[in-house]
Amino acid sequence: MSANDKPPAARPAHPITDRVREAMAVSLRGCDELLPEADWLAKLARSEATGQPLRVKLGLDPTAPDIHIGHTVVLNKMRQLQDLGHTVIFLIGDFTSMIGDPSGRNTTRPPLTREQIEANAQTYYRQASLVLDPAKTEIRYNSEWSDPLGARGMIQLAAKYTLARMLERDDFTKRFKTGVPISVHELLYPLMQGYDSVALKSDLELGGTDQKFNLLVGRALQTEYGQEPQCILTMPLLEGLDGVEKMSKSKGNYIGISEPANDMFAKVLSISDTLMWKYFTLLSFRPEAEIARLKAETDAGRNPKDAKLLLAREITTRFHDVTAADAAERDFNHRAQGGVPDQIDEVALGGAPLGIAVLLKQAGLAPSTSEANRLIDGNGVRIDSAAVTDKALKLGAGTYVLRVGKRKFARVTLS
Amino acid sequence: MSANDKPPAARPAHPITDRVREAMAVSLRGCDELLPEADWLAKLARSEATGQPLRVKLGLDPTAPDIHIGHTVVLNKMRQLQDLGHTVIFLIGDFTSMIGDPSGRNTTRPPLTREQIEANAQTYYRQASLVLDPAKTEIRYNSEWSDPLGARGMIQLAAKYTLARMLERDDFTKRFKTGVPISVHELLYPLMQGYDSVALKSDLELGGTDQKFNLLVGRALQTEYGQEPQCILTMPLLEGLDGVEKMSKSKGNYIGISEPANDMFAKVLSISDTLMWKYFTLLSFRPEAEIARLKAETDAGRNPKDAKLLLAREITTRFHDVTAADAAERDFNHRAQGGVPDQIDEVALGGAPLGIAVLLKQAGLAPSTSEANRLIDGNGVRIDSAAVTDKALKLGAGTYVLRVGKRKFARVTLS
């Protein structure tokens, strides 16, 4: 079938009930783009009428298994769609990961072994399961259909897309215009990803905004293969705790989903009152109406901390449990009143008497003695609640509670 | 190994003997380009010194098995290299032929079955064997290594070439600039062809001038795969009998290598005195010095027909045998004196009396009655040596020798 010979797009042949409208609202919540909306509405209506769940695909690069709550923005949307009864497909891109970067230019993409990929995928899935409903999650590896394609299938696949359309992708356009080399194989990757949608008969593919082009390739290829094309849904990237940069491990502005409950709780409390509402939209599972009410109350003068505590409790409960969230809240309040947290690191050091900077470094509270001295200068170091002002201070044998900044504590026993 | 990490090009570490120089002259004869000449000279010298034959590749598209003498220009070069002791590889491109044109745009390239490909290859090889020495010819099918590449191997191969370099190919440049769609798979074909050179460890690849880009891709890929790169040798396309257009079946200006000896001989005699010398260079196996002497004599006043007869004899002998060439020469001379050729088609027709135009058509001497009338108007039709001038002429029962133009004859028995 040729590109011009498209099957008719899904049309709302089924009634648009209130439940369908509600599912549409859930789909749209916090999303960047949902394309084409009319097709997704029609799919939702059909699913509602026939009881046939829709198939929602999320591709996953199994190279970096540790996730932070920024990554859960897309997972949350998956969970919301699961709660509407749809099937979520967790697609592990093992095929290309096992190839790595064959041009050898990208040294951060070495080929992975099957074992590494499975280990990474398991780690990722275990974390994602804190958000997703495992019973409604299908896990697939794309080598299942990519390897059997063979060299012939690859050529046939590549025949279904033109170079000109491929070069419409932003980064290709830019590199092509500025003469930064594009290897021919890079043109094949979006096609492989698109073929995943064909193999999975995907109804909807989710991704970050930066994935929009690739998601649309899947849509085009499904049409070429005579399937009803998927819709695409992009979610915005989550700002980090600073409210400025995107959340990322390398920026240090993140909340890891495996972080201790106390840290997680305190980090949510540390965000700005403005950023809080974006986090509510993208991270909370509370109904939008409830969030709107909360915001109205806050705008009317209620302490923003009330709302922030609710958000911190919800997030901490999701990744730990309600008991841990309770404890984290108590711990936070205790510290807010200047108290020492419930659980702090115990450190035993020798060499008394020890200079304060060396001690801070050895206790892991400062990366270096010079940094320790800077912290003291900034009035950021306390011993048993008393601020340290003398960088020449030496401590003798004994046990001290050291505190650096607001949240770093250690109980040091020096001998 | 990266593209910048090339192995050193072959250098003339072996002595350049007279035999090597002679082999170089044979290689260069009639060729359009031989690149890089220094590398080929070094390969020839090494082969001469070590006794190790060089590997000469010719790719063959097994879609159109009927060949004309235009196609033999490249085969002649192969034969000359065989006579120097080298190994010729007749590479059947079955892999891509079995795919056909997956974009469906080129309806003249339907996918071929394995059986069709083998039948075509056999037909082609049988014809090519009239030029090549079968004992020094290796026949290979590229599916042997292309299929095992798989989807992964295809991606790895595609990583070894950049889009920018691929778009340097003339037709790609033109199409890209004018917005004529290029399917992504079209970028893979030159890479597959180049990979053939890697698989065959080719020392030299031959092709028409229009193949230069693809031959150079093979050279680049061999370097990427750590091999000594092949040299490339392009031969010009042969002009047809008219001396204007390239020889082609569709132009009707060709000599098929399976044509009857008499026709072949007469067709060679029909070419212009100028074109004859190009045919000598590209089609004759006579030493260049001998051809130069012949040309000097002709320039000095000798009848050009003497040289043309030598060429016609040589070509006719190659594709038939010396007896057939002798007979063809006698036949040609006989006809030149107005005689009827030795062997002419016998046609039996009913329906006497028959109008001359209808008779010409039914006897296969004219494609239509209107064309037959045009031929009569042009004084091109004879019956038993008498020119026909009356288009209304009707012939009664009897046997007639009909002649149209110089070379079309039929003995018609009308009843």
PDB file of N, CA and C in Angstrom, chain B residues 130-164:
ATOM      1  N   LEU B 130      30.970 -16.098 -24.175  1.00  0.00           N
ATOM      2  CA  LEU B 130      31.510 -15.909 -25.515  1.00  0.00           C
ATOM      3  C   LEU B 130      32.691 -14.939 -25.463  1.00  0.00           C
ATOM      4  N   VAL B 131      32.769 -14.164 -24.384  1.00  0.00           N
ATOM      5  CA  VAL B 131      33.874 -13.215 -24.214  1.00  0.00           C
ATOM      6  C   VAL B 131      34.837 -13.704 -23.138  1.00  0.00           C
ATOM      7  N   LEU B 132      34.289 -14.132 -22.010  1.00  0.00           N
ATOM      8  CA  LEU B 132      35.134 -14.480 -20.864  1.00  0.00           C
ATOM      9  C   LEU B 132      35.691 -15.897 -20.971  1.00  0.00           C
ATOM     10  N   ASP B 133      36.742 -16.136 -20.220  1.00  0.00           N
ATOM     11  CA  ASP B 133      37.312 -17.478 -20.106  1.00  0.00           C
ATOM     12  C   ASP B 133      36.680 -18.129 -18.867  1.00  0.00           C
ATOM     13  N   PRO B 134      35.772 -19.094 -19.064  1.00  0.00           N
ATOM     14  CA  PRO B 134      35.030 -19.660 -17.926  1.00  0.00           C
ATOM     15  C   PRO B 134      35.963 -20.243 -16.858  1.00  0.00           C
ATOM     16  N   ALA B 135      37.134 -20.728 -17.261  1.00  0.00           N
ATOM     17  CA  ALA B 135      38.038 -21.354 -16.290  1.00  0.00           C
ATOM     18  C   ALA B 135      38.586 -20.335 -15.287  1.00  0.00           C
ATOM     19  N   LYS B 136      38.616 -19.066 -15.672  1.00  0.00           N
ATOM     20  CA  LYS B 136      39.152 -18.036 -14.767  1.00  0.00           C
ATOM     21  C   LYS B 136      38.049 -17.118 -14.257  1.00  0.00           C
ATOM     22  N   THR B 137      36.816 -17.623 -14.281  1.00  0.00           N
ATOM     23  CA  THR B 137      35.677 -16.812 -13.847  1.00  0.00           C
ATOM     24  C   THR B 137      35.031 -17.448 -12.613  1.00  0.00           C
ATOM     25  N   GLU B 138      34.865 -16.626 -11.599  1.00  0.00           N
ATOM     26  CA  GLU B 138      34.187 -17.062 -10.378  1.00  0.00           C
ATOM     27  C   GLU B 138      32.779 -16.465 -10.448  1.00  0.00           C
ATOM     28  N   ILE B 139      31.743 -17.277 -10.231  1.00  0.00           N
ATOM     29  CA  ILE B 139      30.379 -16.725 -10.201  1.00  0.00           C
ATOM     30  C   ILE B 139      29.896 -16.709  -8.765  1.00  0.00           C
ATOM     31  N   ARG B 140      29.461 -15.562  -8.299  1.00  0.00           N
ATOM     32  CA  ARG B 140      28.992 -15.458  -6.905  1.00  0.00           C
ATOM     33  C   ARG B 140      27.639 -14.752  -6.868  1.00  0.00           C
ATOM     34  N   TYR B 141      26.873 -15.050  -5.852  1.00  0.00           N
ATOM     35  CA  TYR B 141      25.582 -14.392  -5.603  1.00  0.00           C
ATOM     36  C   TYR B 141      25.723 -13.621  -4.304  1.00  0.00           C
ATOM     37  N   ASN B 142      25.319 -12.350  -4.299  1.00  0.00           N
ATOM     38  CA  ASN B 142      25.600 -11.551  -3.097  1.00  0.00           C
ATOM     39  C   ASN B 142      24.662 -11.827  -1.918  1.00  0.00           C
ATOM     40  N   SER B 143      23.615 -12.616  -2.139  1.00  0.00           N
ATOM     41  CA  SER B 143      22.788 -12.997  -0.983  1.00  0.00           C
ATOM     42  C   SER B 143      23.610 -13.848  -0.002  1.00  0.00           C
ATOM     43  N   GLU B 144      24.683 -14.446  -0.522  1.00  0.00           N
ATOM     44  CA  GLU B 144      25.567 -15.291   0.305  1.00  0.00           C
ATOM     45  C   GLU B 144      26.021 -14.561   1.576  1.00  0.00           C
ATOM     46  N   TRP B 145      26.331 -13.269   1.453  1.00  0.00           N
ATOM     47  CA  TRP B 145      26.777 -12.514   2.639  1.00  0.00           C
ATOM     48  C   TRP B 145      25.798 -11.396   3.039  1.00  0.00           C
ATOM     49  N   SER B 146      24.889 -11.042   2.141  1.00  0.00           N
ATOM     50  CA  SER B 146      23.977  -9.933   2.463  1.00  0.00           C
ATOM     51  C   SER B 146      22.886 -10.385   3.430  1.00  0.00           C
ATOM     52  N   ASP B 147      22.316 -11.561   3.194  1.00  0.00           N
ATOM     53  CA  ASP B 147      21.292 -12.048   4.110  1.00  0.00           C
ATOM     54  C   ASP B 147      21.844 -12.251   5.517  1.00  0.00           C
ATOM     55  N   PRO B 148      23.005 -12.903   5.666  1.00  0.00           N
ATOM     56  CA  PRO B 148      23.521 -13.099   7.037  1.00  0.00           C
ATOM     57  C   PRO B 148      23.859 -11.791   7.770  1.00  0.00           C
ATOM     58  N   LEU B 149      23.987 -10.683   7.031  1.00  0.00           N
ATOM     59  CA  LEU B 149      24.229  -9.401   7.703  1.00  0.00           C
ATOM     60  C   LEU B 149      23.146  -9.130   8.735  1.00  0.00           C
ATOM     61  N   GLY B 150      21.918  -9.420   8.361  1.00  0.00           N
ATOM     62  CA  GLY B 150      20.791  -9.177   9.272  1.00  0.00           C
ATOM     63  C   GLY B 150      20.532  -7.696   9.450  1.00  0.00           C
ATOM     64  N   ALA B 151      19.524  -7.411  10.262  1.00  0.00           N
ATOM     65  CA  ALA B 151      19.153  -6.016  10.508  1.00  0.00           C
ATOM     66  C   ALA B 151      20.272  -5.290  11.250  1.00  0.00           C
ATOM     67  N   ARG B 152      20.917  -6.004  12.187  1.00  0.00           N
ATOM     68  CA  ARG B 152      22.020  -5.391  12.928  1.00  0.00           C
ATOM     69  C   ARG B 152      23.185  -5.031  12.022  1.00  0.00           C
ATOM     70  N   GLY B 153      23.581  -5.999  11.189  1.00  0.00           N
ATOM     71  CA  GLY B 153      24.713  -5.782  10.290  1.00  0.00           C
ATOM     72  C   GLY B 153      24.435  -4.632   9.350  1.00  0.00           C
ATOM     73  N   MET B 154      23.181  -4.512   8.949  1.00  0.00           N
ATOM     74  CA  MET B 154      22.803  -3.422   8.050  1.00  0.00           C
ATOM     75  C   MET B 154      23.010  -2.076   8.741  1.00  0.00           C
ATOM     76  N   ILE B 155      22.623  -2.006  10.010  1.00  0.00           N
ATOM     77  CA  ILE B 155      22.803  -0.759  10.763  1.00  0.00           C
ATOM     78  C   ILE B 155      24.296  -0.471  10.928  1.00  0.00           C
ATOM     79  N   GLN B 156      25.059  -1.513  11.243  1.00  0.00           N
ATOM     80  CA  GLN B 156      26.498  -1.312  11.425  1.00  0.00           C
ATOM     81  C   GLN B 156      27.162  -0.857  10.127  1.00  0.00           C
ATOM     82  N   LEU B 157      26.688  -1.428   9.021  1.00  0.00           N
ATOM     83  CA  LEU B 157      27.214  -1.026   7.716  1.00  0.00           C
ATOM     84  C   LEU B 157      26.867   0.437   7.438  1.00  0.00           C
ATOM     85  N   ALA B 158      25.623   0.799   7.711  1.00  0.00           N
ATOM     86  CA  ALA B 158      25.156   2.166   7.430  1.00  0.00           C
ATOM     87  C   ALA B 158      25.881   3.195   8.297  1.00  0.00           C
ATOM     88  N   ALA B 159      26.450   2.734   9.408  1.00  0.00           N
ATOM     89  CA  ALA B 159      27.174   3.655  10.293  1.00  0.00           C
ATOM     90  C   ALA B 159      28.520   4.050   9.701  1.00  0.00           C
ATOM     91  N   LYS B 160      28.934   3.339   8.654  1.00  0.00           N
ATOM     92  CA  LYS B 160      30.277   3.565   8.123  1.00  0.00           C
ATOM     93  C   LYS B 160      30.301   4.598   7.006  1.00  0.00           C
ATOM     94  N   TYR B 161      29.177   5.258   6.769  1.00  0.00           N
ATOM     95  CA  TYR B 161      29.123   6.222   5.677  1.00  0.00           C
ATOM     96  C   TYR B 161      28.222   7.362   6.092  1.00  0.00           C
ATOM     97  N   THR B 162      28.594   8.582   5.744  1.00  0.00           N
ATOM     98  CA  THR B 162      27.747   9.709   6.143  1.00  0.00           C
ATOM     99  C   THR B 162      26.768  10.076   5.037  1.00  0.00           C
ATOM    100  N   LEU B 163      25.681  10.683   5.487  1.00  0.00           N
ATOM    101  CA  LEU B 163      24.661  11.161   4.572  1.00  0.00           C
ATOM    102  C   LEU B 163      25.246  12.158   3.569  1.00  0.00           C
ATOM    103  N   ALA B 164      26.103  13.055   4.071  1.00  0.00           N
ATOM    104  CA  ALA B 164      26.666  14.098   3.200  1.00  0.00           C
ATOM    105  C   ALA B 164      27.450  13.480   2.040  1.00  0.00           C
TER     106      ALA B 164
END
